[in-house]
Every structure is written in C-alpha cells, then in structure tokens.
Amino acid sequence: MSRLDQYLKGVRKAAIAGHMHPDGDCIGSTMGMYLYLRDNYPGIEADVYLEQPKPEFSYISGIDRVKTELSADVSYDILILTDISSPERIGVAGPLAEQMENIICFDHHVTNDSSYKWLFNEPQASSACEVIWKFMDEEKITKDCAEALYTGIAHDTGIFQYSNTSPETMRIAAKLMEKGIDHSKIINDSYYQKSYVENQVMGRALLESILMLNGKIIVSYVSRKTMQFYGIGPKDLDGIVAQLRNTKGVEVAIFLYETDTVTYKVSLRSKDFIDVSIVAAMFGGGGHKKAAGCTMHGTHLDVINNLVGELSRQF
Ligand code: 5GP
Ligand code: MN
C-alpha cells in the first residue's frame, strides 16, 4: 500500500492542478500524478488543470488531455495540488480550490504558508516530483509515469546541478531510469533545446545585461515590444535567468519581463549565500532560497532599484 492510498479512499473523481506559467516540475508532477492514477486506480477518473504546456513536453503521455479551462458544472472528490506555493499561484483550477475542502498539496517551497486539509511541503526536496514519488509505490510506477517524474526532477535541479540535488534525489532518479525511460532525450527535448528565436532573445538579454554592486548582481530585462517583435511569449524566456547567473563573480541574477503596462514578472536566482526568497516575499512573491520570483509594478528602472536596494541590504 502506498502513502497515497489513504487519501484516495472512496475517491471517484480527482482534479490535479499546478501553478501558473507551469515549469518542468509543475508539468512533471501534475502529469506524474495523473499517470500514476490512470495506471493504477481504474476506479478514479482524473483531470489535470494547467495552462497549455509548451510543445517540448509532448513526449509526456496524456499531456494532450490537459484541461486549460474549468467548466462551471464540474465537481470532484479531491483536489491534488503539486508544486504550488500559495493559493494565488493556482492557475486554471483556482476556483476549485476556493470551494473544496478535500485538498492535498505536495510542495517544496520554503515560502509555502497555505493551510490545506493535507499539506506535504518539503523545502529540502529537489522538486515536487521528488515529494510525490515518496507517496507512490515504486513497483506501481509505470514507464509513462517515470518519464513525467524524471522530467520534473531534472528541471528543478538544473539537470542535477543545483544544491537542491541530494543523494536521495539521485537515488530516485536512478530508480526512474530503471523504468526504461530515454533520459537523454527527455533532457535534450524539454530542457536544453531552444528554438532559433528563443536563442536570439536570450542572446539579446545577455548582451543588454548590466552588472551592479561591483559585479555581484547582474540584471537584464525584456520589454513587451521586444517580445512582440520576436513573436514570443513568457514561456520562451525560460533559461535566461539561469544563464545570467552563470556569469563569473555574480551572486544574484535578476531577470524581468514586462507583462503589462508598468508591470514586470521578476525572476531571481542566487549562487551561494543570498536568500532570494526573502526578497521575493517582500514584494508579494516567494520561492526557494536560490530561485524565487514575484510580480512588481513601476518602470523597469524602479523595479530594478527596489530589488537591488533590498538585495544590497542582504549582502
Ligand atoms: P521563476 O523565476 O522560474 O518564475 O520561479 C522561480 C521560483 O519562484 C519557482 O519555484 C516559483 O514557484 C517561485 N515563484 C516565481 N514567481 C512567484 C510568485 O509570483 N509568487 C510566488 N509565491 N512564488 C513565485
Ligand atoms: Mn518545483
């Protein structure tokens, strides 16, 4: 019996949901949960609610069944949230979370302060996928499910590089590999491969980046005009902040893109000692010690000044 079983007793319909602007861990954990239910619980009908995942994730079985809209008349026995650090971050399934009581949340964000009926938040875990893996029966994880879970672990660890990668993370990844997945293809297709335009925009963001605080902070931003010029959306900007952080001597990387008039989505990354989740939380966001985000208002210069001001206090 898996640890998950006890929460699924009597459940006939389950909704599974991730956060806005779903990343690899969000997609991997929602789909991993969906595939685990599909492959082992024939009596449960499950729906996954997410914003449309990038086509790069199309190798994940069942991803074409993702629901990007909530219809008014649906009801579920349980809502399973994964990788969601705060109720405002629930994307498509937000209204469900407001009206349901049987909610189980699997997460790994230090800033998670939600109060669901069942909350399993492990800030030490590499990924939401690692957290949900521990609730599953190893033998019942199919190859399809393993592909989804491996995707999330690989993405949230920066392909097993970041400090959130533990020996346990590697053991779980190894067990998922033993299910016969094509790990090289998963990593290439969903993580490293970029379209020509994505590379161009990343190149431009790097070219226009500036160093601040004696080279300890690097900042770059992309305006809506630039995004329109290249015909891209927020999903095509993934990876830019990680590349900025790779700069030698830098401790914090800040990347912003304009989402609306004088509104910016902010991504923060640190290398060693700065806790960027504190700064993100100050501006209404959250995340992890070394990877966090928020939305801020003002011109890009206002936003950068406010962030650098708070960060310099931490240095
Ligand atoms: P990213 O920079 O890739 O968007 O997000 C990095 C991390 O910070 C992720 O773990 C994400 O969940 C968290 N994060 C990003 N933006 C927000 C936000 O606006 N609010 C909260 N609470 N967390 C965020
Ligand atoms: Mn995650």
PDB file of N, CA and C and ligand atoms in Angstrom, residues 19 85-86 89 109 265-269 284-288 291-295, ligand 1:
ATOM      1  N   HIS A  19       0.721  25.192 -10.949  1.00  0.00           N
ATOM      2  CA  HIS A  19       0.715  26.658 -10.840  1.00  0.00           C
ATOM      3  C   HIS A  19       0.711  27.357 -12.205  1.00  0.00           C
ATOM      4  N   SER A  85       2.966  27.001  -4.260  1.00  0.00           N
ATOM      5  CA  SER A  85       3.439  27.566  -3.006  1.00  0.00           C
ATOM      6  C   SER A  85       2.423  28.480  -2.333  1.00  0.00           C
ATOM      7  N   SER A  86       1.475  28.998  -3.099  1.00  0.00           N
ATOM      8  CA  SER A  86       0.467  29.843  -2.459  1.00  0.00           C
ATOM      9  C   SER A  86      -0.819  29.820  -3.278  1.00  0.00           C
ATOM     10  N   ARG A  89      -1.277  31.361  -6.610  1.00  0.00           N
ATOM     11  CA  ARG A  89      -0.496  30.834  -7.734  1.00  0.00           C
ATOM     12  C   ARG A  89      -1.204  29.688  -8.448  1.00  0.00           C
ATOM     13  N   HIS A 109       8.348  24.385  -1.414  1.00  0.00           N
ATOM     14  CA  HIS A 109       8.727  25.806  -1.347  1.00  0.00           C
ATOM     15  C   HIS A 109       8.845  26.266   0.100  1.00  0.00           C
ATOM     16  N   LYS A 265       7.213  40.748 -14.446  1.00  0.00           N
ATOM     17  CA  LYS A 265       7.420  39.474 -13.756  1.00  0.00           C
ATOM     18  C   LYS A 265       8.914  39.383 -13.499  1.00  0.00           C
ATOM     19  N   VAL A 266       9.246  39.101 -12.249  1.00  0.00           N
ATOM     20  CA  VAL A 266      10.645  39.095 -11.826  1.00  0.00           C
ATOM     21  C   VAL A 266      11.090  37.679 -11.502  1.00  0.00           C
ATOM     22  N   SER A 267      12.252  37.296 -12.018  1.00  0.00           N
ATOM     23  CA  SER A 267      12.878  36.032 -11.627  1.00  0.00           C
ATOM     24  C   SER A 267      14.192  36.350 -10.934  1.00  0.00           C
ATOM     25  N   LEU A 268      14.402  35.729  -9.791  1.00  0.00           N
ATOM     26  CA  LEU A 268      15.629  35.953  -9.030  1.00  0.00           C
ATOM     27  C   LEU A 268      16.363  34.628  -8.850  1.00  0.00           C
ATOM     28  N   ARG A 269      17.666  34.640  -9.002  1.00  0.00           N
ATOM     29  CA  ARG A 269      18.480  33.451  -8.743  1.00  0.00           C
ATOM     30  C   ARG A 269      19.716  33.866  -7.955  1.00  0.00           C
ATOM     31  N   GLY A 284       5.731  40.409  -2.392  1.00  0.00           N
ATOM     32  CA  GLY A 284       4.494  39.655  -2.625  1.00  0.00           C
ATOM     33  C   GLY A 284       4.651  38.333  -3.344  1.00  0.00           C
ATOM     34  N   GLY A 285       5.899  37.916  -3.592  1.00  0.00           N
ATOM     35  CA  GLY A 285       6.124  36.637  -4.264  1.00  0.00           C
ATOM     36  C   GLY A 285       6.670  35.599  -3.309  1.00  0.00           C
ATOM     37  N   GLY A 286       7.482  34.701  -3.834  1.00  0.00           N
ATOM     38  CA  GLY A 286       8.041  33.655  -2.988  1.00  0.00           C
ATOM     39  C   GLY A 286       8.928  32.737  -3.802  1.00  0.00           C
ATOM     40  N   GLY A 287       9.180  31.554  -3.255  1.00  0.00           N
ATOM     41  CA  GLY A 287      10.018  30.595  -3.977  1.00  0.00           C
ATOM     42  C   GLY A 287      10.973  29.878  -3.059  1.00  0.00           C
ATOM     43  N   HIS A 288      12.177  29.666  -3.548  1.00  0.00           N
ATOM     44  CA  HIS A 288      13.212  28.939  -2.812  1.00  0.00           C
ATOM     45  C   HIS A 288      14.364  29.889  -2.481  1.00  0.00           C
ATOM     46  N   ALA A 291      16.133  30.361  -5.854  1.00  0.00           N
ATOM     47  CA  ALA A 291      15.305  30.609  -7.045  1.00  0.00           C
ATOM     48  C   ALA A 291      13.939  31.088  -6.579  1.00  0.00           C
ATOM     49  N   ALA A 292      13.643  32.342  -6.891  1.00  0.00           N
ATOM     50  CA  ALA A 292      12.362  32.882  -6.423  1.00  0.00           C
ATOM     51  C   ALA A 292      11.841  33.886  -7.443  1.00  0.00           C
ATOM     52  N   GLY A 293      10.614  34.323  -7.235  1.00  0.00           N
ATOM     53  CA  GLY A 293      10.032  35.257  -8.186  1.00  0.00           C
ATOM     54  C   GLY A 293       8.900  36.062  -7.580  1.00  0.00           C
ATOM     55  N   CYS A 294       8.513  37.123  -8.295  1.00  0.00           N
ATOM     56  CA  CYS A 294       7.394  37.960  -7.861  1.00  0.00           C
ATOM     57  C   CYS A 294       6.960  38.817  -9.044  1.00  0.00           C
ATOM     58  N   THR A 295       5.878  39.531  -8.846  1.00  0.00           N
ATOM     59  CA  THR A 295       5.423  40.490  -9.860  1.00  0.00           C
ATOM     60  C   THR A 295       5.522  41.873  -9.239  1.00  0.00           C
TER      61      THR A 295
HETATM   62  P1  5GP B   1      10.683  31.547 -11.835  1.00  0.00           P
HETATM   63  O1  5GP B   1      11.696  32.594 -11.650  1.00  0.00           O
HETATM   64  O2  5GP B   1      11.233  30.387 -12.594  1.00  0.00           O
HETATM   65  O3  5GP B   1       9.374  32.046 -12.368  1.00  0.00           O
HETATM   66  O4  5GP B   1      10.321  30.985 -10.395  1.00  0.00           O
HETATM   67  C1  5GP B   1      11.318  30.543  -9.502  1.00  0.00           C
HETATM   68  C2  5GP B   1      10.662  30.016  -8.264  1.00  0.00           C
HETATM   69  O5  5GP B   1       9.980  31.051  -7.580  1.00  0.00           O
HETATM   70  C3  5GP B   1       9.624  28.934  -8.516  1.00  0.00           C
HETATM   71  O6  5GP B   1       9.789  27.952  -7.535  1.00  0.00           O
HETATM   72  C4  5GP B   1       8.301  29.616  -8.389  1.00  0.00           C
HETATM   73  O7  5GP B   1       7.348  28.773  -7.847  1.00  0.00           O
HETATM   74  C5  5GP B   1       8.599  30.769  -7.440  1.00  0.00           C
HETATM   75  N1  5GP B   1       7.861  31.957  -7.883  1.00  0.00           N
HETATM   76  C6  5GP B   1       8.011  32.636  -9.024  1.00  0.00           C
HETATM   77  N2  5GP B   1       7.169  33.668  -9.116  1.00  0.00           N
HETATM   78  C7  5GP B   1       6.443  33.657  -7.971  1.00  0.00           C
HETATM   79  C8  5GP B   1       5.369  34.491  -7.468  1.00  0.00           C
HETATM   80  O8  5GP B   1       4.931  35.455  -8.091  1.00  0.00           O
HETATM   81  N3  5GP B   1       4.886  34.131  -6.240  1.00  0.00           N
HETATM   82  C9  5GP B   1       5.353  33.072  -5.531  1.00  0.00           C
HETATM   83  N4  5GP B   1       4.812  32.797  -4.348  1.00  0.00           N
HETATM   84  N5  5GP B   1       6.345  32.287  -5.993  1.00  0.00           N
HETATM   85  C10 5GP B   1       6.883  32.566  -7.189  1.00  0.00           C
END
